[in-house]
Short mmCIF file of C-alpha atoms in Angstrom, two decimals:
data_model
loop_
_atom_site.label_atom_id
_atom_site.label_comp_id
_atom_site.label_asym_id
_atom_site.label_seq_id
_atom_site.Cartn_x
_atom_site.Cartn_y
_atom_site.Cartn_z
CA UNK A 1 -13.30 3.93 -35.95
CA UNK A 2 -15.35 1.33 -37.21
CA UNK A 3 -16.00 -1.85 -35.07
CA UNK A 4 -13.30 -3.84 -36.73
CA UNK A 5 -10.68 -1.07 -35.06
CA UNK A 6 -12.68 -0.97 -32.48
CA UNK A 7 -12.54 -4.62 -31.17
CA UNK A 8 -8.81 -5.22 -32.40
CA UNK A 9 -8.03 -1.81 -29.98
CA UNK A 10 -9.98 -3.69 -27.11
CA UNK A 11 -7.44 -7.16 -28.24
CA UNK A 12 -4.39 -5.00 -27.84
CA UNK A 13 -4.91 -3.34 -24.61
CA UNK A 14 -6.47 -6.43 -23.55
CA UNK A 15 -3.23 -8.47 -24.22
CA UNK A 16 -0.79 -5.14 -23.07
CA UNK A 17 -2.72 -5.84 -19.67
CA UNK A 18 -1.66 -9.76 -19.99
CA UNK A 19 1.61 -9.12 -20.37
CA UNK A 20 2.05 -6.81 -17.81
CA UNK A 21 0.31 -8.91 -15.08
CA UNK A 22 2.38 -10.97 -15.68
CA UNK A 23 5.94 -8.90 -15.87
CA UNK A 24 4.60 -7.94 -12.09
CA UNK A 25 4.72 -11.23 -10.93
CA UNK A 26 8.02 -12.03 -12.74
CA UNK A 27 9.55 -9.22 -10.77
CA UNK A 28 7.97 -10.97 -7.01
CA UNK A 29 9.17 -14.27 -8.07
CA UNK A 30 12.43 -13.01 -8.50
CA UNK A 31 12.55 -11.24 -5.31
CA UNK A 32 11.16 -13.31 -3.66
CA UNK A 33 13.52 -15.93 -5.43
CA UNK A 34 16.53 -13.18 -4.12
CA UNK A 35 15.51 -12.63 -0.95
CA UNK A 36 15.27 -16.38 -0.09
CA UNK A 37 17.96 -18.51 -1.53
CA UNK A 38 20.84 -15.44 -2.81
CA UNK A 39 22.23 -16.41 0.55
CA UNK A 40 23.41 -19.61 -0.64
CA UNK A 41 24.66 -18.85 -4.08
CA UNK A 42 26.23 -15.59 -2.75
CA UNK A 43 24.64 -12.65 -3.84
CA UNK A 44 22.47 -12.24 -0.97
CA UNK A 45 20.17 -9.20 -0.83
CA UNK A 46 22.14 -6.35 0.67
CA UNK A 47 21.14 -5.50 4.21
CA UNK A 48 22.07 -2.27 4.12
CA UNK A 49 19.65 -1.50 1.17
CA UNK A 50 16.55 -3.28 2.69
CA UNK A 51 17.27 -0.48 5.91
CA UNK A 52 17.78 2.00 3.71
CA UNK A 53 14.06 1.58 1.85
CA UNK A 54 12.81 0.93 5.67
CA UNK A 55 13.66 4.27 6.64
CA UNK A 56 12.03 5.60 3.15
CA UNK A 57 8.98 4.03 2.76
CA UNK A 58 8.18 3.76 6.25
CA UNK A 59 10.29 5.83 8.89
CA UNK A 60 9.64 9.09 6.99
CA UNK A 61 6.07 8.82 6.25
CA UNK A 62 4.65 8.12 9.93
CA UNK A 63 4.54 11.92 10.55
CA UNK A 64 2.28 12.62 7.82
CA UNK A 65 0.40 8.57 8.09
CA UNK A 66 -0.71 9.70 11.88
CA UNK A 67 -1.65 13.92 11.01
CA UNK A 68 -4.05 11.99 7.98
CA UNK A 69 -4.98 9.28 10.62
CA UNK A 70 -6.00 11.08 13.27
CA UNK A 71 -7.71 13.58 10.29
CA UNK A 72 -9.97 10.98 9.71
CA UNK A 73 -11.22 9.69 12.80
CA UNK A 74 -12.06 13.10 13.79
CA UNK A 75 -14.47 13.63 10.36
CA UNK A 76 -15.33 9.98 10.90
CA UNK A 77 -16.69 11.21 14.95
CA UNK A 78 -18.23 14.32 13.05
CA UNK A 79 -20.55 11.48 10.38
CA UNK A 80 -21.21 9.45 13.18
CA UNK A 81 -22.55 11.70 15.14
CA UNK A 82 -24.19 13.64 13.85
CA UNK A 83 -25.92 11.00 11.63
CA UNK A 84 -26.02 8.47 14.64
CA UNK A 85 -27.79 12.01 16.06
CA UNK A 86 -31.15 11.52 14.22
CA UNK A 87 -31.71 7.92 15.91
CA UNK A 88 -30.79 9.03 19.70
CA UNK A 89 -27.92 6.32 19.16
CA UNK A 90 -25.10 8.72 18.90
CA UNK A 91 -23.15 6.83 21.78
CA UNK A 92 -23.26 3.83 19.56
CA UNK A 93 -20.23 5.93 16.97
CA UNK A 94 -17.81 3.88 18.88
CA UNK A 95 -17.24 0.86 18.00
CA UNK A 96 -18.65 2.35 14.90
CA UNK A 97 -15.95 4.16 14.54
CA UNK A 98 -13.34 0.74 15.96
CA UNK A 99 -14.31 -1.87 13.70
CA UNK A 100 -14.32 1.03 10.26
CA UNK A 101 -10.70 2.01 11.19
CA UNK A 102 -9.35 -1.13 11.93
CA UNK A 103 -10.55 -3.37 9.64
CA UNK A 104 -10.71 -0.41 6.23
CA UNK A 105 -9.44 2.80 6.24
CA UNK A 106 -6.51 3.07 8.10
CA UNK A 107 -5.55 0.41 6.24
CA UNK A 108 -6.17 2.61 2.83
CA UNK A 109 -5.47 5.80 4.70
CA UNK A 110 -1.53 4.11 5.27
CA UNK A 111 -1.96 2.30 1.91
CA UNK A 112 -2.38 5.80 -0.22
CA UNK A 113 0.10 7.79 1.67
CA UNK A 114 2.86 5.34 0.95
CA UNK A 115 1.61 5.10 -3.01
CA UNK A 116 1.67 8.53 -3.40
CA UNK A 117 4.54 9.28 -1.12
CA UNK A 118 7.58 6.40 -2.24
CA UNK A 119 5.59 4.37 -4.80
CA UNK A 120 6.20 7.98 -6.93
CA UNK A 121 9.78 8.11 -5.36
CA UNK A 122 10.40 4.64 -6.04
CA UNK A 123 9.56 4.82 -9.73
CA UNK A 124 11.29 8.19 -10.75
CA UNK A 125 14.64 6.65 -8.87
CA UNK A 126 14.17 3.94 -10.75
CA UNK A 127 12.96 5.88 -14.38
CA UNK A 128 16.16 7.76 -13.44
CA UNK A 129 18.76 4.78 -12.71
CA UNK A 130 16.81 3.47 -16.48
CA UNK A 131 17.19 6.33 -18.32
CA UNK A 132 21.39 7.18 -17.78
CA UNK A 133 21.12 3.65 -18.42
CA UNK A 134 22.68 2.51 -14.37
CA UNK A 135 20.24 -0.25 -15.22
CA UNK A 136 22.54 -1.41 -17.96
CA UNK A 137 25.32 -0.83 -15.85
CA UNK A 138 24.51 -2.91 -12.76
CA UNK A 139 23.93 -6.27 -15.32
CA UNK A 140 27.28 -5.61 -16.97
CA UNK A 141 28.84 -6.02 -13.03
CA UNK A 142 26.80 -8.60 -12.75
CA UNK A 143 24.44 -7.45 -10.47
CA UNK A 144 20.94 -8.79 -11.25
CA UNK A 145 18.81 -5.09 -11.31
CA UNK A 146 16.16 -7.48 -9.58
CA UNK A 147 18.46 -8.28 -6.19
CA UNK A 148 19.48 -4.95 -6.14
CA UNK A 149 16.59 -2.59 -6.38
CA UNK A 150 13.33 -4.98 -6.12
CA UNK A 151 14.15 -7.39 -3.57
CA UNK A 152 15.19 -4.33 -0.26
CA UNK A 153 11.76 -2.48 -1.46
CA UNK A 154 9.43 -5.47 -1.71
CA UNK A 155 11.39 -6.40 1.64
CA UNK A 156 10.41 -3.49 3.07
CA UNK A 157 7.51 -2.87 2.20
CA UNK A 158 6.30 -6.52 3.55
CA UNK A 159 7.82 -5.28 6.96
CA UNK A 160 6.64 -1.69 7.55
CA UNK A 161 3.38 -1.69 5.99
CA UNK A 162 1.91 -3.18 8.97
CA UNK A 163 3.86 -1.18 11.51
CA UNK A 164 2.61 1.96 9.55
CA UNK A 165 -1.36 0.38 10.11
CA UNK A 166 -1.02 -0.06 13.45
CA UNK A 167 0.00 3.78 14.40
CA UNK A 168 -2.52 4.54 11.95
CA UNK A 169 -5.21 3.46 13.98
CA UNK A 170 -4.29 3.58 16.21
CA UNK A 171 -3.79 7.75 15.51
CA UNK A 172 -7.49 8.00 14.07
CA UNK A 173 -8.96 6.33 17.30
CA UNK A 174 -7.23 9.09 19.63
CA UNK A 175 -9.06 11.58 16.93
CA UNK A 176 -11.95 10.48 17.28
CA UNK A 177 -12.11 9.77 20.64
CA UNK A 178 -10.55 13.36 21.07
CA UNK A 179 -14.22 14.48 18.58
CA UNK A 180 -16.68 11.90 20.06
CA UNK A 181 -14.23 13.47 24.42
CA UNK A 182 -15.38 17.00 23.22
CA UNK A 183 -19.21 16.60 21.95
CA UNK A 184 -20.31 13.48 24.79
CA UNK A 185 -17.82 14.43 27.35
CA UNK A 186 -16.58 11.13 27.05
CA UNK A 187 -13.44 10.50 28.41
CA UNK A 188 -10.59 9.38 25.47
CA UNK A 189 -9.79 6.49 28.34
CA UNK A 190 -13.11 5.38 28.39
CA UNK A 191 -13.24 5.85 24.49
CA UNK A 192 -10.18 3.71 24.33
CA UNK A 193 -11.89 1.26 26.74
CA UNK A 194 -15.29 0.26 24.86
CA UNK A 195 -13.48 0.26 22.07
CA UNK A 196 -11.41 -2.91 22.80
CA UNK A 197 -14.84 -4.07 24.17
CA UNK A 198 -15.33 -4.07 21.49
CA UNK A 199 -12.81 -5.44 18.54
CA UNK A 200 -11.32 -8.50 18.35
CA UNK A 201 -7.95 -9.98 17.37
CA UNK A 202 -9.55 -10.47 13.61
CA UNK A 203 -10.70 -7.04 13.50
CA UNK A 204 -7.12 -6.13 13.77
CA UNK A 205 -5.81 -8.47 11.39
CA UNK A 206 -8.25 -7.55 8.96
CA UNK A 207 -6.27 -4.53 8.61
CA UNK A 208 -2.92 -6.29 8.41
CA UNK A 209 -3.44 -8.79 6.02
CA UNK A 210 -4.45 -5.89 3.85
CA UNK A 211 -1.74 -4.13 4.36
CA UNK A 212 1.16 -6.50 2.40
CA UNK A 213 -1.26 -7.19 -0.20
CA UNK A 214 -1.44 -3.26 -0.64
CA UNK A 215 2.81 -3.20 0.13
CA UNK A 216 3.84 -6.07 -2.58
CA UNK A 217 0.95 -3.38 -5.18
CA UNK A 218 3.16 -0.50 -4.52
CA UNK A 219 6.14 -1.80 -5.45
CA UNK A 220 5.11 -4.33 -7.98
CA UNK A 221 3.42 -0.88 -10.28
CA UNK A 222 6.40 1.83 -8.41
CA UNK A 223 9.30 -1.13 -9.91
CA UNK A 224 7.65 -1.90 -12.74
CA UNK A 225 6.93 1.42 -14.18
CA UNK A 226 10.17 3.21 -13.11
CA UNK A 227 11.69 0.35 -15.25
CA UNK A 228 8.83 0.87 -18.11
CA UNK A 229 10.78 5.26 -18.48
CA UNK A 230 10.85 5.70 -22.01
CA UNK A 231 11.03 9.72 -23.44
CA UNK A 232 13.46 11.34 -21.57
CA UNK A 233 12.19 13.73 -18.91
CA UNK A 234 8.46 14.03 -20.21
CA UNK A 235 8.18 9.86 -19.80
CA UNK A 236 9.21 10.00 -15.88
CA UNK A 237 7.36 12.19 -14.88
CA UNK A 238 3.96 9.72 -17.06
CA UNK A 239 5.34 6.61 -15.42
CA UNK A 240 5.49 8.34 -12.31
CA UNK A 241 1.98 9.66 -12.25
CA UNK A 242 1.31 6.43 -14.05
CA UNK A 243 2.93 4.69 -10.98
CA UNK A 244 0.49 6.53 -9.24
CA UNK A 245 -2.88 6.87 -10.74
CA UNK A 246 -2.29 2.84 -11.17
CA UNK A 247 -1.21 1.82 -7.59
CA UNK A 248 -4.32 3.47 -6.10
CA UNK A 249 -6.64 2.13 -8.51
CA UNK A 250 -5.05 -1.19 -7.97
CA UNK A 251 -5.32 -0.40 -3.97
CA UNK A 252 -9.35 0.22 -4.09
CA UNK A 253 -9.79 -2.81 -6.16
CA UNK A 254 -8.52 -4.69 -3.93
CA UNK A 255 -9.62 -3.73 -1.22
CA UNK A 256 -12.48 -4.46 -3.02
CA UNK A 257 -12.72 -8.09 -2.92
CA UNK A 258 -11.25 -8.25 0.32
CA UNK A 259 -13.80 -6.45 2.00
CA UNK A 260 -16.33 -8.57 0.46
CA UNK A 261 -14.54 -12.03 1.20
CA UNK A 262 -13.18 -10.80 4.47
CA UNK A 263 -16.64 -9.69 5.80
CA UNK A 264 -18.86 -12.44 4.79
#
């Protein structure tokens, strides 16, 4: 590949990326329009659709989120105690777990689970509707696809992601407390009391702020990939995979940016 073609390729990719960001932004704006104004123009976002999405995105994900968060708490306790034992400071594992869980890992585990589980399902569902021309049929019937499909998903993400994050934080702290109790003979009640002693409301709010952004990112990426499906079953598989990979990549990069600014 010569230099000219290489530069042209970079330019094409850059334009595609800008177009995709613009499409995501338009989906977000249109979704909030229908959520806020839809009722006044007699096209409300159906509560039935919202509750259905909340069940799929949030309630059904609770067992997985709790199991992985509990395991993550145990893992953090293992690593923390082993590392701090070298400095005879293993008792400091409690604030380390408390800060790490509430600021970072609780919301990160939640977002990755939702992106892998719900994000892929959303992309596959909308992609199947796109392939079978159900999305076009909605337009013919006078139903805006964004109002019917995207707005309920974004609203459900904004409600369920903070709830799942609080559950993940609780499960991870319990997991860390159980392992710490076994190794350091520290009761779970004492572990939780020490966590509350070192944590302030802002620590928990950091995770909740991030959960809102991560939820919107997952919804937009999944929906946009679903609407862009073409090429039959192979195209549907590629769009679903792309949705998961892109969501997790954006979550990690967004988390890095948030951590930099919120920790200053």
